[in-house]
């Protein structure tokens, strides 16, 4: 599958295309719009609803994207997800779980942008959050957090 993504090179974010396998939605669809307390960190983790996500964090004039700074982490990838791809991934998720798609599932008509981080060498994520999402020109919801190993 060809996907669009943003790559940070020398502090500049550039729009690129690449081939890679996307096998799952950025977070499990049943968790969309929900919050829970992480058993790993004790933090409250909230996931956005897929139908709220958009690409408004892109600067209209330059096409550049500025991802939030996460202490002791770097941007691993920024991805642009068209609505047809998300629909396919959500259907695939439920098929792999052996469950039907819930009747109240809504599919966004919008493409969206997300940024995935990786912790610096010697650091690790405190919990399952490694991604932020764009909604209404803001990166949301629960930011990733890295801590030193050991």
mmCIF file of C-alpha atoms in Angstrom:
data_model
loop_
_atom_site.group_PDB
_atom_site.id
_atom_site.type_symbol
_atom_site.label_atom_id
_atom_site.label_comp_id
_atom_site.label_asym_id
_atom_site.label_seq_id
_atom_site.Cartn_x
_atom_site.Cartn_y
_atom_site.Cartn_z
ATOM 1 C CA UNK A 1 0.000 0.000 0.000
ATOM 2 C CA UNK A 2 1.326 3.443 -0.772
ATOM 3 C CA UNK A 3 0.953 5.843 2.123
ATOM 4 C CA UNK A 4 1.640 9.486 2.574
ATOM 5 C CA UNK A 5 3.711 10.515 5.556
ATOM 6 C CA UNK A 6 5.744 13.371 6.888
ATOM 7 C CA UNK A 7 9.428 12.989 7.654
ATOM 8 C CA UNK A 8 11.512 15.250 9.865
ATOM 9 C CA UNK A 9 14.921 15.973 8.333
ATOM 10 C CA UNK A 10 17.153 18.502 10.053
ATOM 11 C CA UNK A 11 14.210 19.992 11.918
ATOM 12 C CA UNK A 12 12.192 20.383 8.695
ATOM 13 C CA UNK A 13 9.117 18.257 8.173
ATOM 14 C CA UNK A 14 8.739 17.097 4.561
ATOM 15 C CA UNK A 15 5.797 15.372 2.907
ATOM 16 C CA UNK A 16 6.808 12.002 1.420
ATOM 17 C CA UNK A 17 5.289 8.839 0.008
ATOM 18 C CA UNK A 18 6.482 5.369 0.844
ATOM 19 C CA UNK A 19 5.432 1.740 0.725
ATOM 20 C CA UNK A 20 4.852 0.035 4.044
ATOM 21 C CA UNK A 21 2.453 -2.440 5.593
ATOM 22 C CA UNK A 22 -0.309 -0.957 7.708
ATOM 23 C CA UNK A 23 -1.974 -3.757 9.605
ATOM 24 C CA UNK A 24 -4.029 -2.038 12.294
ATOM 25 C CA UNK A 25 -5.702 1.260 13.145
ATOM 26 C CA UNK A 26 -3.549 3.652 15.262
ATOM 27 C CA UNK A 27 -5.518 2.574 18.355
ATOM 28 C CA UNK A 28 -8.227 -0.073 18.891
ATOM 29 C CA UNK A 29 -11.597 1.178 17.586
ATOM 30 C CA UNK A 30 -13.506 0.157 20.762
ATOM 31 C CA UNK A 31 -11.302 2.602 22.717
ATOM 32 C CA UNK A 32 -12.187 5.571 20.468
ATOM 33 C CA UNK A 33 -13.606 8.427 22.530
ATOM 34 C CA UNK A 34 -12.857 6.554 25.759
ATOM 35 C CA UNK A 35 -10.550 7.135 28.715
ATOM 36 C CA UNK A 36 -9.041 4.580 31.069
ATOM 37 C CA UNK A 37 -6.334 4.449 33.717
ATOM 38 C CA UNK A 38 -3.196 2.720 32.465
ATOM 39 C CA UNK A 39 -2.144 -0.279 34.521
ATOM 40 C CA UNK A 40 1.474 0.476 33.522
ATOM 41 C CA UNK A 41 1.693 4.148 34.534
ATOM 42 C CA UNK A 42 -1.443 5.033 36.489
ATOM 43 C CA UNK A 43 -2.058 7.892 34.019
ATOM 44 C CA UNK A 44 -5.469 8.557 32.571
ATOM 45 C CA UNK A 45 -5.243 7.767 28.870
ATOM 46 C CA UNK A 46 -7.838 9.177 26.514
ATOM 47 C CA UNK A 47 -8.230 8.308 22.854
ATOM 48 C CA UNK A 48 -10.019 10.612 20.391
ATOM 49 C CA UNK A 49 -12.986 9.557 18.292
ATOM 50 C CA UNK A 50 -11.930 8.689 14.758
ATOM 51 C CA UNK A 51 -14.624 10.949 13.294
ATOM 52 C CA UNK A 52 -13.069 13.990 15.062
ATOM 53 C CA UNK A 53 -9.603 13.581 13.539
ATOM 54 C CA UNK A 54 -8.414 15.791 10.693
ATOM 55 C CA UNK A 55 -5.359 17.227 8.929
ATOM 56 C CA UNK A 56 -5.718 20.807 10.205
ATOM 57 C CA UNK A 57 -2.316 20.700 11.946
ATOM 58 C CA UNK A 58 -0.729 21.169 8.514
ATOM 59 C CA UNK A 59 0.257 24.778 7.795
ATOM 60 C CA UNK A 60 -1.894 25.708 4.803
ATOM 61 C CA UNK A 61 0.682 28.079 3.328
ATOM 62 C CA UNK A 62 3.776 25.901 3.489
ATOM 63 C CA UNK A 63 2.339 22.412 3.923
ATOM 64 C CA UNK A 64 4.651 21.986 6.925
ATOM 65 C CA UNK A 65 3.665 20.172 10.076
ATOM 66 C CA UNK A 66 5.002 20.938 13.514
ATOM 67 C CA UNK A 67 4.608 18.052 15.929
ATOM 68 C CA UNK A 68 4.618 18.648 19.681
ATOM 69 C CA UNK A 69 7.934 18.156 21.455
ATOM 70 C CA UNK A 70 7.959 15.117 23.727
ATOM 71 C CA UNK A 71 10.777 15.127 26.258
ATOM 72 C CA UNK A 72 13.379 12.386 25.637
ATOM 73 C CA UNK A 73 11.640 11.347 22.407
ATOM 74 C CA UNK A 74 11.844 11.927 18.677
ATOM 75 C CA UNK A 75 9.248 11.787 15.939
ATOM 76 C CA UNK A 76 9.411 8.340 14.382
ATOM 77 C CA UNK A 77 6.815 9.042 11.693
ATOM 78 C CA UNK A 78 3.929 11.260 10.736
ATOM 79 C CA UNK A 79 1.187 9.611 8.748
ATOM 80 C CA UNK A 80 -1.663 10.885 6.641
ATOM 81 C CA UNK A 81 -4.552 8.397 6.674
ATOM 82 C CA UNK A 82 -7.252 8.653 3.978
ATOM 83 C CA UNK A 83 -10.804 7.705 5.077
ATOM 84 C CA UNK A 84 -10.955 4.594 2.856
ATOM 85 C CA UNK A 85 -7.796 3.211 4.476
ATOM 86 C CA UNK A 86 -9.160 3.791 7.980
ATOM 87 C CA UNK A 87 -12.454 2.110 7.092
ATOM 88 C CA UNK A 88 -10.552 -0.915 5.772
ATOM 89 C CA UNK A 89 -8.340 -1.074 8.881
ATOM 90 C CA UNK A 90 -11.314 -0.883 11.249
ATOM 91 C CA UNK A 91 -13.163 -3.650 9.388
ATOM 92 C CA UNK A 92 -9.989 -5.734 9.407
ATOM 93 C CA UNK A 93 -9.549 -5.126 13.157
ATOM 94 C CA UNK A 94 -12.993 -6.548 13.965
ATOM 95 C CA UNK A 95 -12.536 -9.456 11.538
ATOM 96 C CA UNK A 96 -9.258 -10.386 13.270
ATOM 97 C CA UNK A 97 -11.005 -10.153 16.655
ATOM 98 C CA UNK A 98 -13.762 -12.463 15.375
ATOM 99 C CA UNK A 99 -16.381 -9.840 16.243
ATOM 100 C CA UNK A 100 -18.926 -7.980 14.139
ATOM 101 C CA UNK A 101 -18.513 -4.242 13.634
ATOM 102 C CA UNK A 102 -20.748 -2.503 16.204
ATOM 103 C CA UNK A 103 -23.875 -0.983 14.657
ATOM 104 C CA UNK A 104 -23.074 2.452 16.104
ATOM 105 C CA UNK A 105 -19.665 2.598 14.380
ATOM 106 C CA UNK A 106 -19.286 5.788 12.369
ATOM 107 C CA UNK A 107 -16.638 6.193 9.719
ATOM 108 C CA UNK A 108 -15.034 9.560 9.186
ATOM 109 C CA UNK A 109 -15.275 11.192 5.786
ATOM 110 C CA UNK A 110 -12.050 13.059 6.552
ATOM 111 C CA UNK A 111 -8.432 12.117 6.163
ATOM 112 C CA UNK A 112 -6.394 12.567 9.317
ATOM 113 C CA UNK A 113 -2.868 13.093 10.509
ATOM 114 C CA UNK A 114 -1.063 11.423 13.378
ATOM 115 C CA UNK A 115 2.472 11.489 14.716
ATOM 116 C CA UNK A 116 4.230 8.483 16.246
ATOM 117 C CA UNK A 117 7.189 8.894 18.605
ATOM 118 C CA UNK A 118 10.052 6.733 19.779
ATOM 119 C CA UNK A 119 11.891 7.293 23.033
ATOM 120 C CA UNK A 120 15.553 8.244 22.915
ATOM 121 C CA UNK A 121 18.189 5.598 23.613
ATOM 122 C CA UNK A 122 18.076 4.633 27.298
ATOM 123 C CA UNK A 123 14.433 5.698 27.648
ATOM 124 C CA UNK A 124 11.129 3.888 27.320
ATOM 125 C CA UNK A 125 7.453 4.824 27.164
ATOM 126 C CA UNK A 126 5.773 4.824 30.568
ATOM 127 C CA UNK A 127 2.652 3.202 29.080
ATOM 128 C CA UNK A 128 0.927 2.314 25.813
ATOM 129 C CA UNK A 129 0.796 5.888 24.444
ATOM 130 C CA UNK A 130 3.271 6.606 21.646
ATOM 131 C CA UNK A 131 1.066 8.624 19.287
ATOM 132 C CA UNK A 132 -0.705 11.986 19.082
ATOM 133 C CA UNK A 133 -3.540 12.948 16.764
ATOM 134 C CA UNK A 134 -4.633 16.129 15.004
ATOM 135 C CA UNK A 135 -8.032 17.672 15.792
ATOM 136 C CA UNK A 136 -8.978 21.264 14.987
ATOM 137 C CA UNK A 137 -5.344 22.493 14.651
ATOM 138 C CA UNK A 138 -4.309 20.879 17.952
ATOM 139 C CA UNK A 139 -2.422 17.713 18.789
ATOM 140 C CA UNK A 140 -4.431 15.612 21.242
ATOM 141 C CA UNK A 141 -5.182 13.878 23.660
ATOM 142 C CA UNK A 142 -2.823 12.095 26.033
ATOM 143 C CA UNK A 143 0.803 12.936 25.180
ATOM 144 C CA UNK A 144 3.440 10.199 25.112
ATOM 145 C CA UNK A 145 5.839 10.205 28.047
ATOM 146 C CA UNK A 146 9.323 8.664 28.222
ATOM 147 C CA UNK A 147 11.320 7.735 31.319
ATOM 148 C CA UNK A 148 14.856 6.515 31.820
ATOM 149 C CA UNK A 149 15.334 2.750 31.876
ATOM 150 C CA UNK A 150 16.652 1.225 35.048
#
